[in-house]
PDB file of C-alpha atoms in Angstrom:
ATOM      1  CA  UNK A1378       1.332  -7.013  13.127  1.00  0.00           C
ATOM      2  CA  UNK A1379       0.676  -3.680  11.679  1.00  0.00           C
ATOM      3  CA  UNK A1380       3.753  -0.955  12.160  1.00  0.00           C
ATOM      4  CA  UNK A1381       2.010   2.125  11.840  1.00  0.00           C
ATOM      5  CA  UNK A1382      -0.865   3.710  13.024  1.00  0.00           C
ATOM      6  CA  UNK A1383      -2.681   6.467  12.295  1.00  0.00           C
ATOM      7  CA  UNK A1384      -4.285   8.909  14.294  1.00  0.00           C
ATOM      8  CA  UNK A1385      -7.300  10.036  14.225  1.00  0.00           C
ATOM      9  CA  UNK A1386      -9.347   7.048  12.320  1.00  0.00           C
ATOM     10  CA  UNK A1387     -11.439   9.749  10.909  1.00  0.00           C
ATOM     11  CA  UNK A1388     -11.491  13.234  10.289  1.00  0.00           C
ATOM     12  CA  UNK A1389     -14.268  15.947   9.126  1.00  0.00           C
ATOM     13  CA  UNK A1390     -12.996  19.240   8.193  1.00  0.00           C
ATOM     14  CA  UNK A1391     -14.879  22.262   6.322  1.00  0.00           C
ATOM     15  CA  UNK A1392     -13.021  23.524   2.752  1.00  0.00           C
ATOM     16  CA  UNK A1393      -9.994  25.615   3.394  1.00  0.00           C
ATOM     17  CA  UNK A1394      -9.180  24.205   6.761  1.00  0.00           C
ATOM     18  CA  UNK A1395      -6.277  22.084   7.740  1.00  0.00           C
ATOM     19  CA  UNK A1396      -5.968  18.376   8.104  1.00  0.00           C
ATOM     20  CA  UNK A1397      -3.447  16.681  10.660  1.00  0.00           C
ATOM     21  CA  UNK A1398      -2.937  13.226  10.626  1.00  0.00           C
ATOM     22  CA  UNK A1399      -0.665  11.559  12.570  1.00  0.00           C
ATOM     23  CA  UNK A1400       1.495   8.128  12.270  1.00  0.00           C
ATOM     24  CA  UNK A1401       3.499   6.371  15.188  1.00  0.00           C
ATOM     25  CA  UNK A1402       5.369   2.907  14.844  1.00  0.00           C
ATOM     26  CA  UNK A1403       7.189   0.580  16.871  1.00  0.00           C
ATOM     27  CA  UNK A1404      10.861  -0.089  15.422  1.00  0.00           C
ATOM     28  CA  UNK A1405      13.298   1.902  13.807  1.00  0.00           C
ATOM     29  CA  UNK A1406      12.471   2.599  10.453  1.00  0.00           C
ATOM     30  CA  UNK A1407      14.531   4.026   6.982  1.00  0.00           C
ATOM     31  CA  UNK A1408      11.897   6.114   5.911  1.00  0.00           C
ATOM     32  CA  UNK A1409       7.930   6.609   6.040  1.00  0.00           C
ATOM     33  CA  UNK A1410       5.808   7.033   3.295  1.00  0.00           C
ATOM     34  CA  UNK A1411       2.470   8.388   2.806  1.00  0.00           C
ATOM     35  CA  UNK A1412      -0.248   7.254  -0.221  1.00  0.00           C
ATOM     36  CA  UNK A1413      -3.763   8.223  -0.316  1.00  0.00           C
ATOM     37  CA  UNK A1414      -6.862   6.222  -1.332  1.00  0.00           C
ATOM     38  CA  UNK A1415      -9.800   7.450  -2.825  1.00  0.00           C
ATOM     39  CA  UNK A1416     -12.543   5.449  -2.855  1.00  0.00           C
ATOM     40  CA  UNK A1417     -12.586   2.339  -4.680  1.00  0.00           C
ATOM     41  CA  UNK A1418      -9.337   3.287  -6.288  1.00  0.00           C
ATOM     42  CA  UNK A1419      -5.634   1.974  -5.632  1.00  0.00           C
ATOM     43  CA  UNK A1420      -3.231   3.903  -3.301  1.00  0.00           C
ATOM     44  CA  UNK A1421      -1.222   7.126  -4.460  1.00  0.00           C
ATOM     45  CA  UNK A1422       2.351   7.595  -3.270  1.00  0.00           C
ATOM     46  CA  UNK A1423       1.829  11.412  -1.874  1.00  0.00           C
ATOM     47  CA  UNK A1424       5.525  11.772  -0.217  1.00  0.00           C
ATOM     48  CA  UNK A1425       8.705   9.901   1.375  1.00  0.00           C
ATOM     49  CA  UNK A1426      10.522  11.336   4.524  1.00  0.00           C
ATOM     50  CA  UNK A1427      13.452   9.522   5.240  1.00  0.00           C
ATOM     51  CA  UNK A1428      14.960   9.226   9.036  1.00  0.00           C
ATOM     52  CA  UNK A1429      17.518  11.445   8.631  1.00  0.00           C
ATOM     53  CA  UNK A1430      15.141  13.831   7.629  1.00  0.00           C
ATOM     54  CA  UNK A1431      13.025  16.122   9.988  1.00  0.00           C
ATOM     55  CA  UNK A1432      10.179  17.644   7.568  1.00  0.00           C
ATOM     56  CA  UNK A1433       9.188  18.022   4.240  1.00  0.00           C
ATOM     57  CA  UNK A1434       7.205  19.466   1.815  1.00  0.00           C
ATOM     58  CA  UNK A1435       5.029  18.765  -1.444  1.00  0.00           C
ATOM     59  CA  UNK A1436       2.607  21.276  -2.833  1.00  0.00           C
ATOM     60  CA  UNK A1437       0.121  21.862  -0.299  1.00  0.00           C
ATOM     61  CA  UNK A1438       1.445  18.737   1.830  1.00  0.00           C
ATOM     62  CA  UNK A1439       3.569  18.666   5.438  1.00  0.00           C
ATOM     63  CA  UNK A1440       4.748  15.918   6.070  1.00  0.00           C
ATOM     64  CA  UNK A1441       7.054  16.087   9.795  1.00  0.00           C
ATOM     65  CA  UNK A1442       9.125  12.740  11.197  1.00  0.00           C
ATOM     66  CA  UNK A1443       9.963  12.748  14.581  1.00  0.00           C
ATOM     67  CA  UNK A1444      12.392   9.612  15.176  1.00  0.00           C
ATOM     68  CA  UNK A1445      12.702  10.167  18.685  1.00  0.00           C
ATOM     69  CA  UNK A1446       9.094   9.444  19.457  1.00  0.00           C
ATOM     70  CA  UNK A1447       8.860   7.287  16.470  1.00  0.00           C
ATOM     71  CA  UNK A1448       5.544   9.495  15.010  1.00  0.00           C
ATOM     72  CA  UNK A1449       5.014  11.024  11.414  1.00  0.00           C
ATOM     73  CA  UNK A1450       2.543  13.923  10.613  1.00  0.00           C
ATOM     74  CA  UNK A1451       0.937  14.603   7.410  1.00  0.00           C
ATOM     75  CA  UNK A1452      -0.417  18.235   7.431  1.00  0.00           C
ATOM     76  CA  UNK A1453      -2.606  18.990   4.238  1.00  0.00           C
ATOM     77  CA  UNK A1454      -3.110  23.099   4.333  1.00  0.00           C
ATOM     78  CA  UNK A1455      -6.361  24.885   2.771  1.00  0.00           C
ATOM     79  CA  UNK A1456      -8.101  21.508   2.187  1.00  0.00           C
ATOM     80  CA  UNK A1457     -10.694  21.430  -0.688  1.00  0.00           C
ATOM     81  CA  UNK A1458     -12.815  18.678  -1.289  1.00  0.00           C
ATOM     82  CA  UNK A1459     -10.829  16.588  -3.812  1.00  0.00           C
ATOM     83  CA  UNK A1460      -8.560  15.960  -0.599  1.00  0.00           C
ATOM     84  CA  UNK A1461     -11.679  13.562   0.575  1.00  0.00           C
ATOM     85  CA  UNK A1462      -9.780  10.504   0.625  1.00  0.00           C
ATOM     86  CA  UNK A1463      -8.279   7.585   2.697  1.00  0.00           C
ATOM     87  CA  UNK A1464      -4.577   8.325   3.684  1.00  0.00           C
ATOM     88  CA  UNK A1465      -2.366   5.543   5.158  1.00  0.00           C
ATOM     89  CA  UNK A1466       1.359   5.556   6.306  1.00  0.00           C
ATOM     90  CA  UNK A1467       3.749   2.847   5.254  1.00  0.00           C
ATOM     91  CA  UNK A1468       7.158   1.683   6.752  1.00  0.00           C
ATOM     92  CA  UNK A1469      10.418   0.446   5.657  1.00  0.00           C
ATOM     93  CA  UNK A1470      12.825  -1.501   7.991  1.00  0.00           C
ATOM     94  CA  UNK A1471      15.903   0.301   9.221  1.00  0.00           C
ATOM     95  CA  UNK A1472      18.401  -1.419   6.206  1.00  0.00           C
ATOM     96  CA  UNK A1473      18.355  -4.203   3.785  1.00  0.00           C
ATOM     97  CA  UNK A1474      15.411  -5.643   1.952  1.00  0.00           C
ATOM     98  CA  UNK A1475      12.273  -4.517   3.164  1.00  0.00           C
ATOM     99  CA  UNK A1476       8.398  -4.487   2.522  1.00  0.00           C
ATOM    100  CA  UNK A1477       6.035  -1.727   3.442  1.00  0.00           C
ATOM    101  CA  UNK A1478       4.151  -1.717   6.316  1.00  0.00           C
ATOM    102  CA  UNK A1479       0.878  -0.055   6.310  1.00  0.00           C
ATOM    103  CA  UNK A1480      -1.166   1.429   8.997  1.00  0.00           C
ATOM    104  CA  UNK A1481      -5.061   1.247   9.177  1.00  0.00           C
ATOM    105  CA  UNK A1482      -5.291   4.415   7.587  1.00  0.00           C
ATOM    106  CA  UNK A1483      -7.082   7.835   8.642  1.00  0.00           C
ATOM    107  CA  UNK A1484     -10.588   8.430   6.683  1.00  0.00           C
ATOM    108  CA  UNK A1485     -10.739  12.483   5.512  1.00  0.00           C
ATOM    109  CA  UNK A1486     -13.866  13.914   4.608  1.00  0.00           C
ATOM    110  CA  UNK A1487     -13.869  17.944   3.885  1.00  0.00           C
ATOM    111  CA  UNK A1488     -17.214  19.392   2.622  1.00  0.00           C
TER     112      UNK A1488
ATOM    113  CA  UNK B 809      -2.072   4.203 -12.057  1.00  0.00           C
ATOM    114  CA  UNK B 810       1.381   4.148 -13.355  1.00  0.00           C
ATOM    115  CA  UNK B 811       1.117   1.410 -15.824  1.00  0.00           C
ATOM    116  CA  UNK B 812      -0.511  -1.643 -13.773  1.00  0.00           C
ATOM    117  CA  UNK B 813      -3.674  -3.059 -14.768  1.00  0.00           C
ATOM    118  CA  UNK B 814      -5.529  -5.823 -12.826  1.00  0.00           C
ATOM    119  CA  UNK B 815      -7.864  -8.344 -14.058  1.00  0.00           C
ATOM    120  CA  UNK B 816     -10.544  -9.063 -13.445  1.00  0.00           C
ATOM    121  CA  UNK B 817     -11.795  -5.939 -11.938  1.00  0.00           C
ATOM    122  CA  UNK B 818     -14.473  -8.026 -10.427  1.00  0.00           C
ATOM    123  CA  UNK B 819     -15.242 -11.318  -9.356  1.00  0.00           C
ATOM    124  CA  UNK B 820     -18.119 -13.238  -7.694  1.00  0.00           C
ATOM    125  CA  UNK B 821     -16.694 -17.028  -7.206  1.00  0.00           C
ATOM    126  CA  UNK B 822     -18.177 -19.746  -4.986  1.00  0.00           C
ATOM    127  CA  UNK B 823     -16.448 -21.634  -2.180  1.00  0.00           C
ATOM    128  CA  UNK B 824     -14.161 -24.193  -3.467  1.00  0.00           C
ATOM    129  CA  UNK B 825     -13.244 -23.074  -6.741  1.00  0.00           C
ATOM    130  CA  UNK B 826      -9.866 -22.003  -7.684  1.00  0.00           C
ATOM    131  CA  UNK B 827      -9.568 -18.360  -8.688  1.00  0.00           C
ATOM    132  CA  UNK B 828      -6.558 -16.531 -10.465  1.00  0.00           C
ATOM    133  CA  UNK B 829      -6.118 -12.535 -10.180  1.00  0.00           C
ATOM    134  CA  UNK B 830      -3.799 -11.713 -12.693  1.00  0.00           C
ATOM    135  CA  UNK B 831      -1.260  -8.362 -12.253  1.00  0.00           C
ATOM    136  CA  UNK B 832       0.163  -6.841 -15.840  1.00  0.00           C
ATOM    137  CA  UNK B 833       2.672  -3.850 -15.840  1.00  0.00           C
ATOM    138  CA  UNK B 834       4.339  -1.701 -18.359  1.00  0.00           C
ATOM    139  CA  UNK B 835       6.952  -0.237 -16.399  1.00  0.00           C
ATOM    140  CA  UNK B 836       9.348  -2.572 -16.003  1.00  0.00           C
ATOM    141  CA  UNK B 837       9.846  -2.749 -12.572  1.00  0.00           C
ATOM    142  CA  UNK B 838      11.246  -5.508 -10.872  1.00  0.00           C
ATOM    143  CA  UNK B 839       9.238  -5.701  -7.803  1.00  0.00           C
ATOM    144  CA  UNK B 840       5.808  -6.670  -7.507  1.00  0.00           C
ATOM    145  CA  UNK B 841       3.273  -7.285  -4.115  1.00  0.00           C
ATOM    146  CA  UNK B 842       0.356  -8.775  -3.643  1.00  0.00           C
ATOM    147  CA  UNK B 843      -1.974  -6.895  -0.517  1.00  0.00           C
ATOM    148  CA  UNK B 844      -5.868  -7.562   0.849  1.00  0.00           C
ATOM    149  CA  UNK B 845      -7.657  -4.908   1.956  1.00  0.00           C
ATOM    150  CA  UNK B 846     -10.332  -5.510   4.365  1.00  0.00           C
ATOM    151  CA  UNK B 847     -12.167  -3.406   6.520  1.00  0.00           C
ATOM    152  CA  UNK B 848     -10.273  -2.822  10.598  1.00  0.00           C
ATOM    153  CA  UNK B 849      -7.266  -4.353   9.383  1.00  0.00           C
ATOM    154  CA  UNK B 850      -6.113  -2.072   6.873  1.00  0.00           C
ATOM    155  CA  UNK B 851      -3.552  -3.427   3.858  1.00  0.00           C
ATOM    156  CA  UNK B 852      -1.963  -6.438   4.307  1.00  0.00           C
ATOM    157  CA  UNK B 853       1.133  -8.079   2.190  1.00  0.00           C
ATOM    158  CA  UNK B 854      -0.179 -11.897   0.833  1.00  0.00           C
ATOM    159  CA  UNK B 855       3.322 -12.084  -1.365  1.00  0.00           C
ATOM    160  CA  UNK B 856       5.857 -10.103  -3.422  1.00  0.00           C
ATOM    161  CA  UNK B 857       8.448 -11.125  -6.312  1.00  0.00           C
ATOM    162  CA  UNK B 858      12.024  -9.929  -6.588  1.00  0.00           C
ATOM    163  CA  UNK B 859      12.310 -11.106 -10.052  1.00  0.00           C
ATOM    164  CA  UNK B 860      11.008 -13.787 -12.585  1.00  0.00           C
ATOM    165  CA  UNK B 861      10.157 -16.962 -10.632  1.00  0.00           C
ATOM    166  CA  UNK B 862      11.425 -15.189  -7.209  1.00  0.00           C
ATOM    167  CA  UNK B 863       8.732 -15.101  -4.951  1.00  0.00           C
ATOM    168  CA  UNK B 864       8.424 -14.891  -1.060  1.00  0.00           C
ATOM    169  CA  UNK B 865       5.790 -14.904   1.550  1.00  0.00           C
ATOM    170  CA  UNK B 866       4.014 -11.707   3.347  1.00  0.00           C
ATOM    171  CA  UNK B 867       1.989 -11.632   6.453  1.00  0.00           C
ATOM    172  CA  UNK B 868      -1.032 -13.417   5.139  1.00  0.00           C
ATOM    173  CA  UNK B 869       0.338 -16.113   2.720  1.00  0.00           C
ATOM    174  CA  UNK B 870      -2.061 -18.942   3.976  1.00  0.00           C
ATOM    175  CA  UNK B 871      -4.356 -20.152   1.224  1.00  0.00           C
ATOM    176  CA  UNK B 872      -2.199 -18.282  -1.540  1.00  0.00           C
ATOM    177  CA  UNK B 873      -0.366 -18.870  -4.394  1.00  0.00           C
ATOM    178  CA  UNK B 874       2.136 -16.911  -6.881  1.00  0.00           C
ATOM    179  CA  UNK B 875       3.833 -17.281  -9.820  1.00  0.00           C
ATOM    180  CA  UNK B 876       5.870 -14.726 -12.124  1.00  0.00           C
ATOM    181  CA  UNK B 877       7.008 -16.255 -15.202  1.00  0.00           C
ATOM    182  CA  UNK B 878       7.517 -12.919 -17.088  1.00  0.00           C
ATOM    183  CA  UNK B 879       8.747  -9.529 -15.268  1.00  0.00           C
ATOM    184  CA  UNK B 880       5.425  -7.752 -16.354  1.00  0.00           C
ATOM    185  CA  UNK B 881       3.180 -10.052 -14.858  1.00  0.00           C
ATOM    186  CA  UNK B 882       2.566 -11.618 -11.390  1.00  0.00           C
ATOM    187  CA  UNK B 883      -0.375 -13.998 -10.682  1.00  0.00           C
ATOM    188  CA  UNK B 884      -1.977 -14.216  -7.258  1.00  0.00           C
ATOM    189  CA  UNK B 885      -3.529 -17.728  -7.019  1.00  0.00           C
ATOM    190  CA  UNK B 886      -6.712 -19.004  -4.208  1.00  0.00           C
ATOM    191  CA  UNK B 887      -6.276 -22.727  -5.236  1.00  0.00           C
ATOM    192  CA  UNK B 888      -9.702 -23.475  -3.593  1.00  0.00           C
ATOM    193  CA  UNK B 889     -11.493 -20.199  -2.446  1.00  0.00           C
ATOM    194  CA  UNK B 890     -13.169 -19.514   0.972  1.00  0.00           C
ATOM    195  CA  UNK B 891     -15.636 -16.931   2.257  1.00  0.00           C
ATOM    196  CA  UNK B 892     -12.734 -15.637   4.409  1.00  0.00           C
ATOM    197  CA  UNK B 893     -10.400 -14.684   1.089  1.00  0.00           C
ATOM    198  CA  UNK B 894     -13.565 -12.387   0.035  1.00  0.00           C
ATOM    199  CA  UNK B 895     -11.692  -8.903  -0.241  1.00  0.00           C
ATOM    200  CA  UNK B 896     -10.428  -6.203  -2.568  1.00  0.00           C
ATOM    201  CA  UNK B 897      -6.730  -7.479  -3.531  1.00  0.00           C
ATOM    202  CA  UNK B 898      -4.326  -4.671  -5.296  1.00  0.00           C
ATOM    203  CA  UNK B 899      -1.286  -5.245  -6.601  1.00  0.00           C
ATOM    204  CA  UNK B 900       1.769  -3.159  -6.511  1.00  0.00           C
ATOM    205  CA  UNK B 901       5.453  -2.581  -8.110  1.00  0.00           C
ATOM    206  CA  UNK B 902       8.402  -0.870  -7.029  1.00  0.00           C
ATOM    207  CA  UNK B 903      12.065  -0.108  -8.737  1.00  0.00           C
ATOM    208  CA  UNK B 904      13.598  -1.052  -5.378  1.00  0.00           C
ATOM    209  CA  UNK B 905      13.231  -2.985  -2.581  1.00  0.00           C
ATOM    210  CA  UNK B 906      15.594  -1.673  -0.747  1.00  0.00           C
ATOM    211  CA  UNK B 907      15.432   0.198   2.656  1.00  0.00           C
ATOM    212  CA  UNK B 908      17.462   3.114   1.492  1.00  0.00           C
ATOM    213  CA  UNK B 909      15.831   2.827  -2.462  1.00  0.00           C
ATOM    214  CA  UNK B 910      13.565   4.257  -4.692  1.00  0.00           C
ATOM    215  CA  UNK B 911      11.157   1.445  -2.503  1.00  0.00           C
ATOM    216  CA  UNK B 912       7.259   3.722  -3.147  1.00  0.00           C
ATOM    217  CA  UNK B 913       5.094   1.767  -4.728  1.00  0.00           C
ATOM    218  CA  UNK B 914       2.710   2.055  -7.146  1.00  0.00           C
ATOM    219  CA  UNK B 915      -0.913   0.545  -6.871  1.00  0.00           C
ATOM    220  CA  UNK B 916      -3.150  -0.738  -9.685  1.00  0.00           C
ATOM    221  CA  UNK B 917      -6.922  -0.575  -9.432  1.00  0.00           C
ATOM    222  CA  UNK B 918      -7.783  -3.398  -7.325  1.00  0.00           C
ATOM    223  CA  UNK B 919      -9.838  -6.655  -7.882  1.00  0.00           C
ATOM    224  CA  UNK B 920     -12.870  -6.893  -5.687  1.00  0.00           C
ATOM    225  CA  UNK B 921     -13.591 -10.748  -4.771  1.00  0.00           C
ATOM    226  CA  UNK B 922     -16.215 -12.282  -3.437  1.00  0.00           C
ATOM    227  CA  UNK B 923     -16.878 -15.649  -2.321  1.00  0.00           C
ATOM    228  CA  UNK B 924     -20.087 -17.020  -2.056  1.00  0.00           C
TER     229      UNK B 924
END
């Protein structure tokens, strides 16, 4: 079953506006990780927040973990439209070997 | 996209035939995936590698196949196709698969199946 899911499926912003996407799970996790798609292309790594860990940053990116309520935001500030893309969380397990699990991803369109 | 190339790109196969996707990478990594994408249900794990002729099941192993004879390249195997294997499969790497690690990965371009 899927870990993480995103929130909202999809999003429509103008140029130069914000874009919030959230990402809750179900277990404990090590870290979270966010990649982007753009279409018909493989998924980017954009930035890895680990649970100790309560925010941080990349470029324009935001990327928040609250453990507590088990939820991740990705904040992308003064969006232009190369940020048009796909963006999916992924998972780890608490310790040990673990795969990524994705979410269902949030759709971003800014025009 | 870091060194990983997929092939074929494309592929239109008929039910019942066997069909191999093959994943090549340059960076030496030790870990490689296999995921489906498909429309509602996001990206899904088939089966990874943990080293030459290591393998191990994901979520959706059923119908699947792997080998990994060589640390640059991982095959994904449909020993007879079905309409319901029709997707885009990507393959990834990693240096670690470790919790705490250096676990991102790092896609290649995707192969978009279909079967007829």
């Amino acid at each position: 079953s899927q870990q993480g899911e995103e929130d909202p499926q999809a999003l429509s912003i103008q140029e130069g506006e914000n874009a919030t996407m959230n990402c809750s799970y179900k277990t404990s996790i090590n870290n979270l990780q966010w990649y982007r798609q753009n279409s018909g292309r493989g998924l980017v790594h954009l930035i890895l927040i680990r649970s100790n860990e309560r925010e941080k940053h990349s470029g324009r990116l935001r990327v928040t973990l609250d453990t507590s309520k088990k939820s991740s935001s990705l904040l992308i500030t003064a969006s232009r439209a190369a940020d048009t893309a796909s963006y999916f969380c992924a998972t780890a397990r608490l310790s040990g070997y673990s795969t990524l699990t994705f979410g269902k991803g949030t759709m971003l369109l800014v025009s | 996209d870091a060194g990983i190339t997929q092939s074929p790109r494309h592929k239109v196969t008929e039910t019942g035939t066997p069909v191999t996707l093959r994943c090549h990478q340059t960076e030496n990594h030790r870990y490689m995936y296999w995921y489906r994408q498909d429309p509602g249900h996001g990206l899904r794990l088939i089966h990874y590698s943990y080293g030459v002729k290591d393998t191990d099941k994901g979520e959706v192993s059923d119908g699947y196949s792997v080998s990994r004879s060589k640390t640059e390249d991982f095959l994904l195997t449909l020993e007879s196709a079905t309409s319901s294997q029709t997707s885009v499969y990507f393959c990834a790497i990693s240096e670690s698969i470790l919790a705490g690690g250096r676990n991102e990965q790092f896609f290649g371009p995707g192969t978009r199946l279909t079967v007829l």
